Coordinates of C-alpha atoms in Angstrom, one line a residue:
M1 CA -8.1 14.2 -23.8
A2 CA -4.7 16.5 -23.1
S3 CA -6.6 19.7 -24.0
S4 CA -9.9 19.1 -22.2
R5 CA -7.9 18.2 -18.2
V6 CA -6.8 21.0 -16.3
D7 CA -5.3 21.1 -13.0
L8 CA -7.0 22.3 -9.9
D9 CA -5.5 25.8 -10.2
G10 CA -7.4 25.8 -13.8
N11 CA -3.9 24.9 -15.9
P12 CA -4.1 22.2 -18.5
I13 CA -2.8 19.3 -18.0
K14 CA 0.3 18.3 -20.1
P15 CA 1.8 14.8 -20.7
I16 CA 4.3 13.3 -18.7
T17 CA 6.6 10.6 -19.1
I18 CA 6.3 8.5 -15.4
C19 CA 9.4 5.8 -13.9
M20 CA 7.1 3.3 -12.1
I21 CA 8.5 1.7 -9.9
G22 CA 7.4 -0.7 -8.7
A23 CA 4.7 -1.1 -11.5
G24 CA 4.1 -4.3 -11.4
G25 CA 2.4 -4.8 -7.8
F26 CA -1.2 -3.8 -6.2
I27 CA -0.5 -0.5 -6.0
G28 CA 1.2 0.0 -10.0
S29 CA -1.5 -1.9 -11.2
H30 CA -3.7 0.5 -10.4
L31 CA -2.0 3.8 -10.9
C32 CA -1.2 1.9 -13.9
E33 CA -4.7 2.0 -15.4
K34 CA -5.8 4.7 -14.0
L35 CA -3.1 6.7 -15.8
M36 CA -3.6 4.5 -19.6
T37 CA -8.2 5.5 -19.1
E38 CA -7.7 8.5 -17.6
T39 CA -4.5 10.4 -18.8
P40 CA -2.5 11.5 -21.5
H41 CA 1.1 10.4 -19.2
T42 CA 3.3 7.9 -20.4
V43 CA 4.4 4.9 -18.3
L44 CA 8.0 3.2 -17.8
A45 CA 6.8 0.5 -16.0
L46 CA 9.3 -1.3 -13.8
D47 CA 9.4 -4.7 -12.1
V48 CA 10.6 -8.1 -12.0
Y49 CA 7.0 -9.5 -12.2
N50 CA 4.3 -7.9 -15.3
D51 CA 1.4 -10.3 -14.1
K52 CA -0.6 -7.5 -12.7
I53 CA -0.7 -5.5 -15.7
K54 CA -0.1 -7.7 -18.7
H55 CA -4.0 -6.6 -19.6
L56 CA -2.6 -3.5 -19.9
L57 CA 0.8 -4.5 -22.1
E58 CA -0.6 -6.9 -24.4
P59 CA -3.8 -6.2 -26.8
E60 CA -1.9 -4.3 -29.2
T61 CA -5.1 -3.0 -30.3
N62 CA -6.3 -0.5 -27.0
P63 CA -6.0 3.2 -27.3
W64 CA -3.2 3.7 -25.2
H65 CA -1.1 1.2 -26.6
G66 CA 3.1 2.6 -27.0
R67 CA 2.4 4.5 -23.9
I68 CA 3.3 1.9 -21.2
N69 CA 6.4 0.1 -21.4
F70 CA 7.5 -2.6 -19.5
H71 CA 11.3 -3.1 -18.2
R72 CA 11.9 -6.2 -16.2
L73 CA 14.5 -5.1 -13.5
N74 CA 15.2 -5.8 -10.4
I75 CA 17.1 -2.4 -9.3
K76 CA 19.3 -3.4 -6.5
H77 CA 21.6 -4.7 -9.9
D78 CA 20.4 -2.9 -12.8
S79 CA 22.6 -0.2 -14.2
R80 CA 19.5 0.6 -16.1
L81 CA 17.6 2.4 -14.0
E82 CA 19.5 5.9 -13.9
G83 CA 18.8 5.9 -17.3
L84 CA 14.6 5.8 -17.5
I85 CA 14.3 8.1 -14.4
K86 CA 16.7 10.4 -16.6
M87 CA 13.9 9.3 -19.5
A88 CA 11.2 10.9 -17.1
D89 CA 9.9 14.0 -16.0
L90 CA 8.3 12.2 -12.4
T91 CA 10.2 9.2 -11.1
I92 CA 7.4 7.0 -8.6
N93 CA 8.6 4.6 -5.9
L94 CA 6.6 1.7 -5.1
A95 CA 8.5 -0.8 -4.7
A96 CA 9.4 -2.5 -1.1
I97 CA 9.3 -5.8 1.5
C98 CA 5.8 -4.9 3.2
T99 CA 5.0 -7.4 4.0
P100 CA 4.5 -7.5 8.6
A101 CA 5.5 -11.8 8.6
D102 CA 8.7 -10.7 6.1
Y103 CA 9.7 -7.8 9.1
N104 CA 10.9 -10.7 11.5
T105 CA 11.8 -13.2 9.8
R106 CA 13.6 -11.4 7.6
P107 CA 14.7 -7.4 9.2
L108 CA 18.3 -7.7 7.2
D109 CA 15.5 -7.6 3.9
T110 CA 13.0 -5.2 4.9
I111 CA 15.8 -3.2 5.6
Y112 CA 17.7 -3.2 2.6
S113 CA 14.3 -3.0 0.3
N114 CA 13.1 -0.3 1.9
F115 CA 16.3 2.1 2.4
I116 CA 18.8 0.6 1.2
D117 CA 17.8 -0.1 -2.3
A118 CA 16.3 3.0 -2.3
L119 CA 19.2 5.0 -2.1
P120 CA 19.8 4.9 -5.9
V121 CA 16.4 5.6 -6.8
V122 CA 16.1 9.2 -4.6
K123 CA 20.3 10.0 -5.9
Y124 CA 19.3 9.3 -8.6
C125 CA 16.6 12.1 -8.8
S126 CA 18.6 15.1 -6.7
E127 CA 21.7 14.8 -9.7
N128 CA 18.8 15.3 -12.3
N129 CA 16.6 17.6 -11.0
K130 CA 13.7 15.0 -11.8
R131 CA 10.2 15.1 -9.3
L132 CA 10.1 12.3 -7.1
I133 CA 7.1 10.5 -5.6
H134 CA 8.4 8.5 -3.1
F135 CA 5.7 5.7 -1.5
S136 CA 6.6 5.3 2.6
T137 CA 3.6 4.3 5.7
C138 CA 1.7 5.1 7.6
E139 CA 3.7 2.5 10.0
V140 CA 6.5 5.5 10.4
Y141 CA 4.4 6.5 13.0
G142 CA 4.7 3.3 15.1
K143 CA 2.3 3.2 18.8
T144 CA -0.1 6.1 18.9
I145 CA 1.3 8.3 22.1
G146 CA -2.3 7.2 23.7
S147 CA -0.9 3.8 23.7
F148 CA 0.9 4.8 26.7
L149 CA -1.6 6.0 28.8
P150 CA -3.6 4.2 31.2
K151 CA -6.1 1.6 29.9
D152 CA -8.5 3.4 32.0
S153 CA -7.6 6.9 30.9
P154 CA -9.8 8.9 29.6
L155 CA -7.0 10.8 27.1
R156 CA -7.5 8.0 25.1
K157 CA -10.5 9.2 24.1
D158 CA -8.7 12.5 23.0
P159 CA -7.9 12.7 19.3
A160 CA -4.6 14.7 20.2
Y161 CA -3.5 11.3 21.5
Y162 CA -4.2 8.8 19.1
V163 CA -4.6 10.4 15.4
L164 CA -2.0 10.8 13.2
K165 CA -0.4 14.2 11.5
E166 CA 2.7 13.7 9.0
D167 CA 3.5 17.6 10.7
E168 CA 3.4 17.1 14.3
S169 CA 2.7 12.7 15.4
P170 CA 6.0 11.5 16.4
C171 CA 7.4 8.6 15.4
I172 CA 8.0 5.5 18.6
F173 CA 9.0 2.5 17.7
G174 CA 9.3 -0.8 20.1
S175 CA 13.0 -1.9 21.5
I176 CA 15.5 -3.1 18.6
E177 CA 14.6 -6.5 19.9
K178 CA 11.3 -6.1 18.9
Q179 CA 12.1 -6.5 15.0
R180 CA 8.5 -5.6 14.1
W181 CA 9.6 -2.3 14.1
S182 CA 12.9 -3.0 10.9
Y183 CA 10.6 -1.7 8.4
A184 CA 9.2 1.2 10.3
C185 CA 11.9 2.4 11.0
A186 CA 13.8 2.0 6.9
K187 CA 11.1 3.7 6.0
Q188 CA 11.2 6.7 8.0
L189 CA 14.7 6.7 7.4
I190 CA 14.8 7.4 3.7
E191 CA 11.4 10.2 4.6
R192 CA 14.1 11.5 6.6
L193 CA 16.9 11.6 3.8
I194 CA 14.1 12.6 1.3
Y195 CA 13.2 15.4 3.2
A196 CA 16.8 16.7 3.6
E197 CA 17.8 16.0 -0.4
G198 CA 14.9 18.6 -0.8
A199 CA 16.1 20.9 2.1
E200 CA 20.0 20.5 1.2
N201 CA 19.8 20.2 -2.3
G202 CA 16.6 21.3 -4.3
L203 CA 14.7 17.4 -5.1
E204 CA 11.6 18.1 -5.8
F205 CA 10.0 15.1 -3.5
T206 CA 6.1 14.2 -2.4
I207 CA 5.3 11.3 0.3
V208 CA 2.3 9.0 0.5
R209 CA 2.0 7.7 3.6
P210 CA -0.8 4.9 2.5
F211 CA -3.6 3.3 5.8
N212 CA -4.1 0.3 4.9
W213 CA -5.2 0.4 1.1
I214 CA -8.2 -2.8 0.1
G215 CA -8.6 -4.0 -3.1
P216 CA -8.6 -7.2 -6.3
R217 CA -5.1 -7.8 -6.7
M218 CA -4.1 -6.9 -3.9
D219 CA -1.0 -9.3 -1.8
F220 CA -2.0 -12.6 -2.6
I221 CA -3.9 -16.2 -2.2
P222 CA -0.7 -18.6 -1.0
G223 CA -0.1 -20.9 -3.8
I224 CA -2.3 -19.7 -6.5
D225 CA -1.2 -16.1 -6.9
G226 CA 1.8 -16.4 -4.2
P227 CA 4.0 -19.1 -3.0
S228 CA 2.4 -21.5 -0.8
E229 CA 4.5 -20.6 1.9
G230 CA 3.9 -16.9 3.6
V231 CA 1.6 -14.8 5.5
P232 CA 0.0 -12.1 3.8
R233 CA -1.4 -8.5 5.2
V234 CA -4.0 -9.0 7.6
L235 CA -7.3 -8.4 5.4
A236 CA -5.8 -11.4 2.5
C237 CA -4.9 -13.6 5.8
F238 CA -8.3 -13.4 6.3
S239 CA -9.4 -14.0 2.4
N240 CA -7.0 -16.9 2.8
N241 CA -9.0 -18.2 4.8
L242 CA -12.6 -17.2 3.6
L243 CA -11.9 -19.5 0.7
R244 CA -10.7 -22.1 2.1
K245 CA -13.2 -22.6 4.7
E246 CA -11.0 -22.1 7.5
P247 CA -11.1 -19.8 10.9
L248 CA -9.9 -16.9 10.6
K249 CA -6.2 -16.5 13.6
L250 CA -6.9 -12.7 15.4
V251 CA -3.3 -12.2 16.5
D252 CA -3.6 -11.6 20.0
G253 CA -7.6 -11.9 20.5
G254 CA -7.9 -9.6 17.1
Q255 CA -7.5 -5.9 19.6
S256 CA -5.7 -3.7 17.4
Q257 CA -7.5 -1.2 15.5
R258 CA -7.3 -0.2 12.0
T259 CA -8.7 2.0 9.1
F260 CA -8.8 0.7 5.6
V261 CA -9.4 2.7 2.8
Y262 CA -10.3 1.8 -0.6
I263 CA -7.4 1.6 -3.7
K264 CA -10.0 3.0 -6.4
D265 CA -10.3 6.3 -4.0
A266 CA -6.5 6.3 -2.5
I267 CA -5.4 6.6 -6.3
E268 CA -7.0 9.2 -6.8
A269 CA -5.2 11.1 -4.5
V270 CA -2.4 9.7 -6.7
L271 CA -3.3 11.1 -9.7
L272 CA -4.3 14.8 -7.6
M273 CA -0.2 14.6 -6.6
I274 CA 1.1 13.5 -10.0
E275 CA -0.5 16.6 -11.3
N276 CA -0.8 18.8 -9.4
P277 CA 3.6 19.3 -8.4
A278 CA 2.6 23.2 -7.4
R279 CA 0.2 21.7 -4.5
A280 CA 2.4 18.2 -3.9
N281 CA 5.5 19.3 -3.4
G282 CA 7.5 19.2 -0.6
H283 CA 4.7 17.6 1.1
I284 CA 3.9 14.1 2.9
F285 CA 0.5 12.9 2.9
N286 CA -1.3 10.6 4.9
V287 CA -3.9 8.7 2.6
G288 CA -6.2 6.6 4.2
N289 CA -10.2 6.3 5.8
P290 CA -10.4 7.4 9.3
N291 CA -14.1 6.4 8.6
N292 CA -13.6 3.1 7.7
E293 CA -12.4 2.5 11.7
V294 CA -12.6 -1.7 13.2
T295 CA -10.6 -3.3 15.2
V296 CA -8.4 -6.8 13.5
R297 CA -11.7 -9.0 14.9
Q298 CA -14.1 -6.4 13.0
L299 CA -13.3 -6.5 9.9
G300 CA -12.8 -10.6 10.4
E301 CA -16.5 -10.6 11.9
M302 CA -17.4 -8.1 9.1
M303 CA -15.6 -10.2 6.4
V304 CA -17.3 -13.5 7.4
K305 CA -20.1 -11.4 6.6
V306 CA -20.0 -9.4 3.2
Y307 CA -17.9 -13.3 1.6
S308 CA -21.3 -15.6 2.8
K309 CA -22.7 -13.1 0.9
V310 CA -20.6 -13.4 -1.8
S311 CA -20.4 -16.8 -2.1
G312 CA -23.2 -17.8 -1.7
D313 CA -21.8 -20.8 1.0
P314 CA -23.3 -20.1 4.8
P315 CA -20.1 -19.1 7.7
L316 CA -18.5 -21.9 9.7
E317 CA -20.0 -22.0 12.3
N318 CA -16.6 -21.1 14.5
A319 CA -15.6 -18.3 12.2
T320 CA -12.3 -16.8 14.2
V321 CA -9.8 -18.4 16.9
D322 CA -7.5 -16.6 18.7
V323 CA -4.0 -17.0 18.6
S324 CA -0.7 -16.1 19.7
S325 CA 1.6 -13.1 18.4
K326 CA 4.3 -15.2 18.8
E327 CA 2.4 -17.9 17.2
F328 CA 1.2 -16.6 14.0
Y329 CA 4.2 -14.5 13.0
G330 CA 7.2 -15.2 15.8
E331 CA 9.7 -14.6 17.9
G332 CA 10.7 -10.0 18.2
Y333 CA 6.6 -8.9 17.4
D334 CA 5.6 -5.9 18.0
D335 CA 2.3 -3.8 17.1
S336 CA 0.8 -0.4 17.4
D337 CA -2.6 -0.2 18.2
K338 CA -4.5 2.0 16.6
R339 CA -4.0 4.3 13.7
I340 CA -6.1 6.9 12.7
P341 CA -5.1 9.5 9.9
D342 CA -5.6 12.9 10.1
M343 CA -6.9 14.5 6.7
T344 CA -6.0 18.0 6.6
I345 CA -3.4 18.5 4.8
I346 CA -4.5 16.3 2.6
N347 CA -8.0 17.6 1.9
R348 CA -5.9 21.4 2.0
Q349 CA -3.7 20.9 -0.5
L350 CA -5.3 18.5 -3.0
G351 CA -9.5 18.9 -1.8
W352 CA -8.9 15.0 -1.4
N353 CA -11.8 12.7 0.6
P354 CA -11.8 9.0 0.9
K355 CA -15.7 8.3 -0.5
T356 CA -16.0 4.1 -0.5
S357 CA -17.5 2.5 3.1
L358 CA -16.1 -0.5 4.5
W359 CA -18.8 -2.7 3.1
D360 CA -18.2 -2.1 -0.2
L361 CA -14.6 -1.8 -0.6
L362 CA -14.8 -5.7 1.6
E363 CA -17.6 -6.6 -1.2
S364 CA -16.2 -5.8 -4.7
T365 CA -12.2 -7.0 -3.1
L366 CA -13.9 -10.4 -1.8
T367 CA -16.0 -10.8 -4.8
Y368 CA -12.7 -10.1 -6.8
Q369 CA -10.7 -13.1 -4.6
H370 CA -13.4 -15.3 -4.5
R371 CA -14.1 -14.7 -8.7
T372 CA -9.8 -15.7 -8.4
Y373 CA -9.3 -18.4 -6.5
A374 CA -12.6 -20.3 -8.2
E375 CA -10.8 -19.7 -11.7
A376 CA -7.4 -21.1 -10.4
V377 CA -9.2 -24.4 -8.8
K378 CA -11.0 -25.1 -11.7
K379 CA -7.5 -25.0 -13.9
V380 CA -5.6 -26.9 -11.4
I381 CA -8.4 -30.3 -11.8
A382 CA -8.6 -29.9 -15.2
K383 CA -4.7 -30.3 -15.2
P384 CA -3.4 -33.7 -16.4
V385 CA -1.6 -35.4 -14.0
A386 CA 1.8 -36.7 -16.0
S387 CA 1.4 -40.9 -16.0

């Protein structure tokens, strides 16, 4: 496998050891799968939980046996972190609190998780001359310039006012009282620190800004593969409503616009970053699919149709209901109007473009979630009741 694989410049790809922080999460589990099945690389998988990568860890007959090693640790409190980073050639940091409902209700945890807890990772990589791929967020862009224009302004149709560019677009956040921006501010500050480490101390880094990566194993279904209480992100919220035959809640009418990209497409982009350091180092990359743009209301309506196809059940008669952001998220919520990624830099540097349509990625995700939910319900029904 190693001898036949080459990078984008035709050079042989040498096996490396990757320290992956947050390997047990949605993105980490898909990235681990990709690395095990298609590359010769070794992964030191760090996380508090390993449920989503158990299938990679348990069977000793797998051809990748010995190339993935799980280390159960919390990067806040574990002295092993620096040693594991030293053992690797590359560190990928996926660890974060990244659920919008938490930004209002747990702003301190959100800031600590996304800035304070990431500081040692950056420090150890810089001090030990280790390459870093850090996962940020499209939220660092905040609101678009276009959102401040009058609603009838023709300039709102000009891409210059709403398409988000890594090296040009400003980061515009709401007021301090709008604690929803605690996440974006923390993520922006760690980006600036990483960039400064590169400029002043020679840290080799790549920053990834995901734009709504969607697919199997994302977020959680409350009470099934996550806490009973809690509000996951929009697609998982809608999935949860569909699975339980409840109306989809459209926050403030679902007028915000978003783009969605399939996890397997996005992981292809990350693998290109891993294996092409000469092209990826020092860059910030948007990773999204501008062709899959919809309002949240349109997303909900499409999901109702896709789920009906997947489950065989007729759609609910009243499939959506409008709720206020205050009612849904609590005091201090704010939002951006549009998030459309410019793809110029990633296309130029890595030749990457997304492939999967919104319908197809929704069908894949909802098929997985419908099956997972049905299996979980069967287990609950079959569980003996204590007398």
